[in-house]
Coordinates of C-alpha atoms in Angstrom, one line a residue:
X1 CA 77.1 121.6 96.0
X2 CA 73.8 121.1 97.8
X3 CA 72.4 118.1 99.0
X4 CA 69.4 116.4 97.9
X5 CA 66.8 115.2 101.2
X6 CA 65.4 112.6 99.4
X7 CA 68.3 111.3 96.3
X8 CA 66.0 108.7 95.0
X9 CA 62.8 108.2 92.8
X10 CA 59.4 107.0 93.0
X11 CA 60.1 104.2 91.8
X12 CA 63.3 103.4 93.6
X13 CA 61.5 104.5 97.1
X14 CA 58.9 102.6 96.0
X15 CA 60.9 99.0 95.3
X16 CA 63.1 100.1 98.5
X17 CA 59.9 100.3 100.8
X18 CA 58.9 97.2 98.9
X19 CA 62.2 95.0 99.8
X20 CA 62.1 95.9 103.2
X21 CA 58.2 95.3 104.2
X22 CA 58.5 92.9 107.0
X23 CA 62.0 92.7 107.8
X24 CA 62.3 92.1 112.2
X25 CA 64.2 94.3 113.5
X26 CA 67.7 92.3 113.8
X27 CA 67.3 92.0 110.2
X28 CA 66.9 96.2 110.0
X29 CA 69.9 95.9 112.2
X30 CA 72.1 93.8 110.4
X31 CA 70.9 96.3 107.3
X32 CA 72.0 99.5 108.9
X33 CA 75.7 97.9 109.2
X34 CA 75.6 96.7 105.6
X35 CA 74.7 99.8 104.3
X36 CA 77.7 101.3 106.6
X37 CA 80.7 99.4 105.9
X38 CA 79.0 100.0 102.4
X39 CA 79.1 103.7 102.8
X40 CA 82.7 103.7 104.5
X41 CA 84.1 101.6 101.6
X42 CA 83.0 104.8 99.3
X43 CA 85.0 107.1 101.1
X44 CA 83.8 110.2 103.1
X45 CA 83.6 112.6 99.7
X46 CA 80.8 112.6 97.4
X47 CA 79.9 113.6 94.0
X48 CA 82.0 116.2 93.0
X49 CA 84.5 116.1 95.1
X50 CA 82.4 117.9 98.5
X51 CA 82.0 116.7 101.6
X52 CA 79.0 116.4 103.5
X53 CA 78.6 120.3 105.7
X54 CA 79.5 119.8 109.2
X55 CA 77.1 119.4 111.4
X56 CA 77.0 121.7 115.1
X57 CA 78.6 119.2 117.5
X58 CA 76.6 117.3 119.2
X59 CA 77.8 116.6 123.6
X60 CA 78.3 112.8 123.6
X61 CA 76.2 111.0 126.5
X62 CA 78.2 109.6 128.9
X63 CA 78.8 105.9 128.3
X64 CA 77.1 102.5 129.8
X65 CA 78.7 100.2 127.8
X66 CA 81.8 98.3 128.3
X67 CA 83.6 96.2 126.1
X68 CA 86.2 94.0 125.8
X69 CA 87.8 93.4 122.4
X70 CA 89.8 90.3 122.5
X71 CA 92.6 88.8 119.9
X72 CA 94.5 85.9 118.8
X73 CA 97.0 86.6 115.9
X74 CA 100.2 84.6 114.0
X75 CA 100.4 87.9 111.2
X76 CA 98.9 90.7 113.0
X77 CA 95.6 91.0 110.8
X78 CA 93.3 89.7 113.2
X79 CA 95.1 92.8 116.4
X80 CA 95.1 94.8 113.4
X81 CA 91.4 94.9 113.1
X82 CA 90.6 94.3 117.3
X83 CA 92.2 97.8 117.4
X84 CA 90.4 99.6 114.7
X85 CA 87.3 98.6 116.5
X86 CA 88.6 99.9 119.7
X87 CA 88.7 103.2 117.7
X88 CA 85.3 103.0 115.8
X89 CA 83.9 101.5 119.9
X90 CA 85.9 104.9 121.6
X91 CA 84.8 107.1 118.8
X92 CA 80.8 106.1 119.7
X93 CA 81.7 106.5 123.0
X94 CA 81.7 102.5 124.1
X95 CA 84.4 102.0 126.6
X96 CA 86.2 99.5 125.1
X97 CA 89.4 97.5 126.5
X98 CA 91.5 95.9 123.5
X99 CA 93.6 92.5 125.3
X100 CA 95.5 90.0 123.3
X101 CA 94.2 86.2 124.5
X102 CA 97.5 86.1 125.8
X103 CA 96.6 89.1 127.9
X104 CA 93.2 88.3 128.9
X105 CA 92.3 86.7 132.4
X106 CA 90.4 83.7 130.3
X107 CA 89.2 82.1 133.8
X108 CA 87.1 85.6 134.5
X109 CA 85.4 85.6 131.4
X110 CA 82.1 85.2 132.9
X111 CA 82.2 88.4 134.3
X112 CA 82.6 90.4 131.0
X113 CA 79.1 91.9 130.0
X114 CA 80.1 92.4 126.0
X115 CA 83.1 90.4 124.5
X116 CA 84.6 90.3 120.8
X117 CA 86.6 87.8 119.6
X118 CA 89.2 88.6 116.7
X119 CA 90.6 85.0 115.5
X120 CA 92.4 83.7 113.5
X121 CA 93.2 80.3 112.0
X122 CA 96.8 79.0 111.7
X123 CA 98.1 76.1 109.5
X124 CA 95.4 73.4 109.0
X125 CA 92.9 74.3 111.4
X126 CA 95.0 75.1 114.6
X127 CA 94.2 78.2 116.8
X128 CA 97.5 80.6 116.7
X129 CA 99.6 80.5 119.9
X130 CA 98.4 83.2 122.1
X131 CA 94.5 82.1 121.6
X132 CA 95.3 78.4 122.6
X133 CA 94.9 78.5 126.3
X134 CA 90.8 80.4 125.4
X135 CA 90.0 78.2 122.8
X136 CA 90.5 74.9 124.9
X137 CA 88.9 76.3 128.0
X138 CA 86.0 77.5 126.3
X139 CA 85.8 73.7 124.1
X140 CA 87.0 72.1 127.3
X141 CA 84.8 69.6 129.7
X142 CA 85.1 72.6 131.9
X143 CA 83.5 75.5 130.1
X144 CA 82.2 77.9 132.1
X145 CA 78.5 79.1 132.2
X146 CA 78.1 82.4 130.4
X147 CA 75.1 83.1 131.0
X148 CA 74.8 87.1 130.7
X149 CA 78.0 87.6 128.6
X150 CA 77.0 89.1 125.3
X151 CA 79.4 88.1 122.3
X152 CA 80.4 88.2 118.5
X153 CA 83.4 86.8 116.4
X154 CA 84.9 87.8 113.9
X155 CA 87.1 84.4 112.2
X156 CA 90.3 85.3 110.0
X157 CA 91.5 82.6 107.4
X158 CA 92.1 81.2 104.2
X159 CA 90.0 79.2 101.6
X160 CA 93.2 77.7 100.9
X161 CA 92.7 75.4 103.7
X162 CA 89.9 72.9 104.3
X163 CA 89.5 74.2 108.2
X164 CA 88.4 78.0 107.0
X165 CA 88.1 79.5 110.3
X166 CA 87.4 76.5 112.1
X167 CA 89.2 78.2 115.8
X168 CA 86.5 81.0 115.1
X169 CA 83.8 78.7 114.4
X170 CA 85.3 76.8 117.4
X171 CA 84.6 79.7 119.9
X172 CA 81.9 81.0 118.5
X173 CA 80.1 77.8 118.9
X174 CA 81.4 76.4 123.0
X175 CA 80.2 80.1 123.5
X176 CA 76.5 80.0 122.7
X177 CA 76.6 76.7 124.3
X178 CA 77.8 77.6 127.7
X179 CA 75.3 79.9 127.0
X180 CA 76.7 83.6 126.1
X181 CA 74.4 85.4 123.8
X182 CA 75.6 86.1 120.5
X183 CA 74.8 89.4 119.4
X184 CA 75.0 89.5 115.8
X185 CA 76.6 86.3 113.7
X186 CA 79.9 85.3 113.6
X187 CA 81.2 86.8 110.1
X188 CA 83.8 84.2 108.6
X189 CA 87.1 86.3 106.3
X190 CA 89.4 85.2 103.9
X191 CA 91.8 87.1 102.7
X192 CA 90.0 89.7 101.1
X193 CA 88.3 90.7 104.5
X194 CA 88.1 94.3 104.7
X195 CA 84.2 95.2 103.7
X196 CA 83.2 92.1 105.8
X197 CA 85.1 92.8 108.5
X198 CA 84.0 96.3 108.2
X199 CA 80.3 95.5 108.2
X200 CA 80.5 93.2 111.5
X201 CA 82.6 95.7 113.3
X202 CA 78.8 97.8 112.7
X203 CA 76.6 95.3 113.3
X204 CA 78.3 94.5 116.8
X205 CA 78.5 98.3 117.9
X206 CA 75.1 98.9 115.9
X207 CA 73.4 95.7 118.6
X208 CA 75.2 97.0 122.0
X209 CA 72.8 97.5 124.4
X210 CA 73.4 99.8 128.2
X211 CA 74.6 97.7 130.8
X212 CA 73.6 98.4 134.5
X213 CA 76.6 99.0 135.9
X214 CA 76.2 103.0 135.0
X215 CA 78.0 106.0 133.0
X216 CA 81.8 105.6 132.4
X217 CA 83.7 107.4 130.2
X218 CA 84.9 106.4 127.1
X219 CA 88.8 104.7 126.9
X220 CA 90.0 103.2 124.1
X221 CA 94.1 101.5 124.5
X222 CA 94.6 101.7 120.4
X223 CA 92.0 105.1 120.0
X224 CA 95.9 107.5 119.5
X225 CA 96.3 108.0 115.6
X226 CA 99.0 105.8 114.0
X227 CA 101.9 107.0 114.5
X228 CA 104.5 106.5 111.5
X229 CA 109.3 106.5 111.8
X230 CA 109.0 109.8 112.2
X231 CA 105.8 109.8 115.4
X232 CA 104.0 112.2 113.4
X233 CA 100.3 110.4 112.3
X234 CA 100.5 108.2 108.9
X235 CA 100.0 110.5 105.9
X236 CA 100.2 107.2 103.7
X237 CA 96.7 106.1 105.5
X238 CA 94.9 107.2 102.4
X239 CA 96.5 104.8 100.3
X240 CA 95.4 101.6 100.9
X241 CA 94.4 97.5 99.3
X242 CA 91.3 99.2 97.7
X243 CA 93.0 102.6 96.9
X244 CA 96.8 101.4 95.8
X245 CA 99.7 103.9 95.4
X246 CA 101.5 103.7 92.2
X247 CA 105.0 103.5 92.7
X248 CA 107.5 103.6 90.5
X249 CA 110.2 100.9 89.7
X250 CA 113.8 102.1 90.4
X251 CA 115.4 99.5 90.2
X252 CA 115.4 95.7 90.1
X253 CA 118.4 93.1 90.4
X254 CA 118.7 89.4 90.0
X255 CA 121.0 88.4 93.3
X256 CA 121.4 84.8 92.4
X257 CA 124.4 83.5 90.5
X258 CA 124.7 82.5 86.7
X259 CA 124.5 78.8 87.9
X260 CA 121.6 79.4 90.5
X261 CA 118.7 77.2 90.1
X262 CA 116.3 79.8 91.3
X263 CA 116.0 83.5 90.3
X264 CA 115.9 85.9 93.0
X265 CA 115.3 89.6 92.2
X266 CA 116.1 93.0 94.5
X267 CA 113.4 95.3 93.7
X268 CA 113.0 99.0 94.7
X269 CA 110.1 101.4 94.6
X270 CA 109.9 104.9 94.3
X271 CA 107.6 106.1 97.3
X272 CA 109.1 110.0 96.8
X273 CA 105.5 112.4 97.9
X274 CA 103.3 109.7 98.9
X275 CA 102.9 110.2 102.8
X276 CA 103.4 106.0 102.7
X277 CA 105.2 105.3 106.2
X278 CA 106.4 101.8 107.2
X279 CA 108.3 100.0 109.5
X280 CA 110.8 96.8 109.8
X281 CA 108.6 93.5 110.0
X282 CA 106.0 95.4 107.7
X283 CA 105.0 93.8 104.2
X284 CA 104.5 95.4 101.1
X285 CA 101.8 94.4 99.5
X286 CA 101.9 94.3 95.1
X287 CA 98.9 93.8 92.7
X288 CA 100.0 91.5 89.5
X289 CA 98.2 90.1 86.6
X290 CA 98.2 86.3 85.5
X291 CA 100.6 84.3 82.9
X292 CA 99.6 84.9 79.3
X293 CA 100.0 81.7 78.7
X294 CA 98.1 80.4 81.1
X295 CA 94.9 82.9 80.8
X296 CA 95.5 81.3 76.7
X297 CA 95.2 77.8 77.3
X298 CA 92.2 77.8 79.4
X299 CA 90.2 80.1 76.8
X300 CA 91.3 77.4 74.8
X301 CA 90.0 74.9 76.9
X302 CA 87.1 76.7 77.2
X303 CA 85.9 77.7 74.0
X304 CA 85.2 80.9 75.6
X305 CA 85.8 84.1 72.3
X306 CA 88.0 86.4 74.5
X307 CA 85.9 89.4 74.3
X308 CA 83.0 87.8 75.5
X309 CA 81.5 90.3 78.4
X310 CA 80.8 88.4 81.9
X311 CA 79.7 90.1 84.9
X312 CA 82.4 91.3 87.9
X313 CA 81.6 93.0 90.7
X314 CA 78.7 94.7 89.3
X315 CA 80.1 95.6 85.6
X316 CA 81.1 93.9 82.6
X317 CA 84.3 93.0 81.5
X318 CA 85.7 90.5 78.7
X319 CA 86.4 87.5 79.9
X320 CA 90.2 88.1 79.2
X321 CA 90.4 90.7 81.7
X322 CA 88.7 89.1 84.1
X323 CA 91.0 86.2 84.0
X324 CA 94.4 87.9 83.6
X325 CA 93.8 90.9 86.1
X326 CA 90.5 89.8 88.4
X327 CA 90.3 86.6 89.1
X328 CA 92.6 83.4 91.3
X329 CA 93.4 81.5 88.5
X330 CA 97.5 80.2 89.1
X331 CA 96.9 79.0 93.0
X332 CA 93.2 76.3 93.8
X333 CA 91.3 76.7 97.3
X334 CA 89.5 74.1 99.0
X335 CA 86.7 76.2 98.6
X336 CA 86.9 76.2 94.9
X337 CA 87.1 72.6 94.9
X338 CA 84.0 72.6 96.6
X339 CA 82.5 75.2 94.5
X340 CA 83.5 73.6 91.3
X341 CA 81.9 70.1 92.4
X342 CA 78.4 71.6 93.5
X343 CA 77.8 72.8 89.7
X344 CA 79.4 69.8 87.8
X345 CA 79.2 66.6 90.5
X346 CA 82.3 65.3 89.3
X347 CA 82.2 61.7 90.8
X348 CA 86.5 62.0 90.8
X349 CA 86.3 65.0 92.3
X350 CA 83.9 63.9 95.4
X351 CA 86.5 61.1 96.0
X352 CA 89.6 63.9 96.5
X353 CA 87.5 65.7 98.5
X354 CA 86.8 63.1 100.9
X355 CA 90.6 61.8 100.8
X356 CA 92.4 63.9 103.1
X357 CA 95.6 62.5 101.3
X358 CA 94.5 62.9 98.0
X359 CA 92.5 66.6 99.1
X360 CA 96.2 67.7 100.2
X361 CA 98.2 66.6 97.5
X362 CA 96.3 68.2 94.8
X363 CA 95.9 71.8 95.8
X364 CA 99.2 71.6 95.5
X365 CA 100.8 73.0 92.6
X366 CA 97.8 72.5 90.4
X367 CA 96.1 75.3 89.3
X368 CA 92.5 76.3 87.5
X369 CA 93.5 75.1 83.7
X370 CA 94.4 71.2 86.0
X371 CA 90.3 71.6 87.2
X372 CA 89.4 72.0 83.7
X373 CA 91.3 69.5 82.1
X374 CA 91.0 66.6 85.2
X375 CA 86.9 66.8 85.4
X376 CA 85.6 68.4 82.3
X377 CA 82.2 69.8 81.8
X378 CA 80.6 72.0 79.1
X379 CA 81.8 75.9 81.4
X380 CA 79.0 79.3 81.2
X381 CA 81.5 82.0 81.0
X382 CA 79.8 83.7 83.9
X383 CA 79.6 80.8 85.8
X384 CA 83.2 79.6 85.9
X385 CA 83.6 83.0 86.4
X386 CA 81.5 83.4 89.6
X387 CA 83.0 80.1 91.5
X388 CA 86.6 82.0 91.2
X389 CA 87.8 84.0 94.1
X390 CA 88.8 87.8 93.2
X391 CA 92.7 87.6 92.6
X392 CA 94.5 88.8 96.1
X393 CA 97.9 91.1 96.1
X394 CA 100.6 89.5 97.1
X395 CA 102.5 90.4 100.3
X396 CA 106.2 90.3 100.6
X397 CA 108.2 90.9 103.7
X398 CA 110.0 94.5 103.3
X399 CA 113.8 94.8 103.0
X400 CA 114.4 97.8 104.1
X401 CA 114.0 100.7 106.8
X402 CA 112.8 104.2 105.9
X403 CA 114.9 105.7 108.4
X404 CA 117.6 104.4 105.3
X405 CA 116.5 104.7 102.1
X406 CA 114.4 107.4 102.7
X407 CA 110.8 107.3 100.7
X408 CA 111.7 103.7 99.4
X409 CA 110.4 100.4 99.8
X410 CA 112.6 97.6 98.5
X411 CA 111.1 93.8 98.2
X412 CA 113.0 90.7 97.6
X413 CA 111.0 88.3 95.6
X414 CA 112.3 84.6 94.3
X415 CA 110.0 83.4 91.2
X416 CA 108.0 80.9 91.3
X417 CA 108.2 78.5 88.4
X418 CA 108.1 74.5 88.4
X419 CA 107.1 71.5 86.0
X420 CA 103.9 69.6 86.4
X421 CA 102.1 67.1 84.7
X422 CA 104.2 68.0 81.3
X423 CA 103.5 72.4 81.8
X424 CA 105.7 75.2 83.4
X425 CA 103.7 76.5 86.0
X426 CA 104.2 79.9 87.1
X427 CA 103.5 82.7 90.3
X428 CA 101.2 85.2 89.0
X429 CA 103.2 87.8 91.1
X430 CA 106.8 86.7 90.9
X431 CA 106.0 85.7 87.7
X432 CA 104.9 89.2 86.5
X433 CA 107.9 90.8 88.6
X434 CA 110.9 89.2 87.1
X435 CA 109.5 89.0 83.0
X436 CA 107.4 92.3 82.9
X437 CA 108.5 95.0 85.5
X438 CA 111.2 97.0 84.3
X439 CA 112.9 100.1 85.4
X440 CA 110.3 103.4 85.3
X441 CA 107.2 101.0 85.4
X442 CA 104.9 101.7 87.9
X443 CA 103.2 99.3 90.2
X444 CA 100.3 99.1 92.3
X445 CA 100.9 98.5 96.0
X446 CA 100.0 98.8 100.1
X447 CA 101.7 98.8 103.3
X448 CA 100.3 96.0 104.8
X449 CA 101.3 96.3 108.8
X450 CA 102.5 94.0 110.8
X451 CA 102.5 94.4 114.8
X452 CA 103.2 91.1 115.3
X453 CA 107.2 91.4 114.0
X454 CA 108.7 94.3 115.0
X455 CA 112.0 95.2 116.7
X456 CA 112.8 95.4 120.3
X457 CA 112.5 98.8 120.6
X458 CA 115.3 98.6 123.5
X459 CA 118.3 97.4 121.4
X460 CA 118.0 94.4 122.8
X461 CA 119.9 90.8 121.7
X462 CA 118.3 89.9 118.7
X463 CA 118.6 86.4 117.0
X464 CA 117.5 86.3 113.7
X465 CA 116.7 82.9 111.5
X466 CA 115.9 82.7 107.7
X467 CA 116.4 81.3 104.7
X468 CA 115.9 82.1 100.9
X469 CA 114.4 85.0 101.1
X470 CA 113.2 84.9 104.4
X471 CA 116.3 87.0 105.1
X472 CA 114.7 89.8 103.2
X473 CA 112.6 91.7 107.0
X474 CA 116.5 90.8 108.5
X475 CA 117.9 93.1 105.9
X476 CA 115.1 95.8 106.8
X477 CA 116.4 95.4 111.2
X478 CA 119.7 95.7 110.2
X479 CA 119.6 99.0 108.3
X480 CA 117.1 100.2 111.0
X481 CA 120.2 99.4 113.9
X482 CA 122.5 100.7 111.4
X483 CA 120.8 104.5 111.3
X484 CA 120.4 104.2 115.1
X485 CA 123.7 103.4 115.4
X486 CA 123.1 100.3 117.7
X487 CA 126.5 98.2 117.0
X488 CA 126.2 94.8 118.1
X489 CA 123.7 92.1 120.3
X490 CA 122.7 90.8 116.7
X491 CA 123.2 87.1 115.6
X492 CA 121.9 85.8 111.7
X493 CA 121.5 82.6 110.9
X494 CA 120.8 82.5 107.0
X495 CA 120.3 79.2 105.1
X496 CA 120.2 78.4 101.0
X497 CA 121.3 76.2 98.2
X498 CA 124.6 77.0 97.3
X499 CA 127.3 80.0 98.9
X500 CA 128.5 80.7 95.4
X501 CA 125.4 81.5 93.9
X502 CA 122.6 81.9 96.3
X503 CA 123.7 84.3 99.1
X504 CA 121.3 86.5 99.1
X505 CA 122.9 89.9 99.8
X506 CA 126.3 88.8 100.7
X507 CA 127.7 91.9 100.7
X508 CA 125.9 93.6 102.8
X509 CA 126.1 91.3 105.3
X510 CA 130.3 90.7 105.4
X511 CA 130.1 94.5 105.7
X512 CA 128.0 94.6 108.6
X513 CA 130.4 92.1 110.2
X514 CA 133.1 94.2 109.6
X515 CA 131.5 97.7 111.1
X516 CA 130.3 95.1 114.0
X517 CA 126.2 96.1 113.0
X518 CA 125.8 92.4 113.0
X519 CA 127.9 90.9 115.5
X520 CA 127.7 86.9 114.6
X521 CA 126.5 84.8 111.4
X522 CA 126.2 81.7 110.8
X523 CA 125.1 80.2 107.3
X524 CA 123.8 76.9 106.1
X525 CA 124.2 76.2 102.7
X526 CA 122.4 72.7 102.0
X527 CA 123.9 71.5 98.5
X528 CA 127.4 72.4 99.2
X529 CA 128.3 68.9 100.6
X530 CA 126.9 65.3 100.3
X531 CA 125.5 65.8 103.9
X532 CA 122.8 68.9 103.8
X533 CA 123.0 71.3 106.3
X534 CA 120.2 73.7 107.7
X535 CA 119.6 76.5 109.7
X536 CA 118.3 74.3 112.6
X537 CA 121.8 72.1 112.2
X538 CA 123.8 75.7 112.9
X539 CA 121.4 76.4 115.5
X540 CA 121.6 73.3 117.4
X541 CA 125.6 73.4 116.8
X542 CA 126.2 76.8 118.7
X543 CA 122.8 75.8 121.2
X544 CA 125.0 76.4 124.4
X545 CA 125.4 80.0 123.0
X546 CA 121.9 80.8 122.1
X547 CA 120.6 79.6 125.2
X548 CA 122.6 82.5 126.8
X549 CA 121.7 84.9 124.2
X550 CA 117.5 83.6 125.2
X551 CA 118.5 83.7 128.8
X552 CA 120.0 87.5 128.8
X553 CA 117.1 88.6 126.8
X554 CA 117.5 87.9 123.3
X555 CA 114.3 88.3 120.9
X556 CA 114.1 85.6 118.6
X557 CA 112.8 85.5 114.8
X558 CA 111.9 83.2 112.7
X559 CA 111.1 84.1 109.1
X560 CA 110.9 81.5 106.0
X561 CA 108.4 78.3 105.1
X562 CA 106.0 77.5 107.3
X563 CA 105.8 73.7 106.0
X564 CA 109.2 72.8 106.5
X565 CA 111.9 75.0 107.3
X566 CA 109.9 76.8 110.7
X567 CA 109.0 73.0 112.0
X568 CA 112.1 72.0 112.4
X569 CA 113.6 75.7 114.0
X570 CA 110.8 75.3 116.0
X571 CA 111.5 71.3 116.4
X572 CA 115.7 73.0 116.9
X573 CA 114.8 75.7 119.3
X574 CA 112.9 73.6 121.8
X575 CA 115.5 70.8 122.0
X576 CA 118.0 73.4 122.8
X577 CA 115.8 74.6 125.9
X578 CA 115.4 71.1 126.8
X579 CA 119.4 70.4 126.9
X580 CA 120.4 73.5 127.6
X581 CA 118.0 74.5 130.5
X582 CA 118.1 70.9 131.9
X583 CA 114.3 70.6 131.8
X584 CA 111.5 68.3 130.2
X585 CA 110.0 68.6 126.8
X586 CA 106.8 70.2 128.7
X587 CA 108.6 73.2 130.8
X588 CA 110.8 73.7 127.7
X589 CA 107.5 74.1 125.9
X590 CA 106.6 76.3 128.7
X591 CA 109.3 78.8 128.2
X592 CA 109.1 78.8 125.0
X593 CA 105.3 80.0 124.9
X594 CA 106.4 82.4 127.4
X595 CA 108.8 84.0 125.0
X596 CA 106.1 84.6 122.9
X597 CA 103.7 85.8 125.4
X598 CA 106.6 88.6 126.2
X599 CA 106.6 88.8 122.5
X600 CA 110.4 87.8 122.2
X601 CA 109.6 85.1 120.2
X602 CA 108.0 86.3 116.2
X603 CA 107.3 84.5 113.3
X604 CA 106.2 85.7 109.8
X605 CA 106.3 82.5 108.0
X606 CA 104.4 81.6 104.7

């Protein structure tokens, strides 16, 4: 295939020339990054499957650009993006170093030439643990003079929360106030962050200017290709959120008893021949469709015809298709409420937006149909579609190890179903998996790496704390340890409602205990006695031994509900360290922070 030097016709070329007249240098650079990001999203292949002919190699000039890439993360996404930027920088012969905010000496921030920060916002506007000290330093009364420092910020967040990307916003504004020069504007990313992050990276690298420090060789501590479980470069890199793999369902089993008031399913998916690889601690992303009855009720409320065409991602699709497969309707976000108010100007909705308690209550458990019923408005179909966000894939902690199960991936899924306002509510993906998916069906999936939740490489002691489906990654951990014949040094704290109906994977844990791969197990079933007992109570009951394990180098893992269980376990852990260590609360907090700094306290909460 031959490539035209100018693939645009005269009319397109004239229109492009007119659009770009009068652009500043900064605007032109931004557009350059934008189109590089679009090209990256399209991949390297051109029409017909051919690729650009290889150009003669050009010797790279020696780098005169230094770049420090800092990340603060809870789930590992910011780390992954920081490392990707490090690889891109090394490819462009930029001397890049990638550091967590735990490992960076923030008191020397003023000595940096070019620094970028990739940081998430945790909970309701708080910095992740590893970013706390840095955030406090740059935003505090003793903020440094940063004149001569070039910087940019990539802020990660979730528009479900009111304080979307607040940590990144704080750092961006503080560094500007300290005199640093913003080389590219801050970019804020929602859960679908890939394209925005890609454009931000390209803009950062385009806008970096050589320093006067002299030439240095390009190095990066993250430039090596990702390796899979067998040590080889991952063949499955081609399968991503934007290019999912169609995995065949090979097993689906309900693992809660008939008397349980919950439905939990164990689902096994084939990866045969895909080249996909994952590690214990990673997550599997699954694309699903919205509940049919909710789609029907929304169409009934709005009066839209099923086949009415709407604009979605530069194409025309039916409103029913958009609501079923492409738009988030089972969950509402703060961002959606703001957009809804901007169109409707409904004062009742404005009252909710202005009241923190009312807002928190409304965001929890309501869906798009509630919005339409509670704040009526004569919607245009395209206008409604324009304010709804694309439905993101749901992430499930992987409950298997490739060393143990081979080319399969397992997930543990709890059906989200509850009554509110006399209407049954259902989770989009859990409902789809429980009600619609059968063995031999195919599901679009991808692997979401989680470098922030990993087994210690040396077989150290591990304490695993989880409730309900929070036990899923520990099944993967134990399969991995068994495959490597690592016996003992493992302690599981598991909690759920009832022993008889909710003891997930009970037979497997008993087998592991008998074979001594699992050294200890303590369980808490909250509904089996009058006074409720949870995992944090079991930790406190065994606090002497728990503290001894920590003092002997144990890694502590926590997986499950962020709002309640995780907070209670964190509180119990602080109490254990304070009491058993004979230290103050402040010293116990420093002890926990040091565990996190050493990656000996890892969380996977949701």
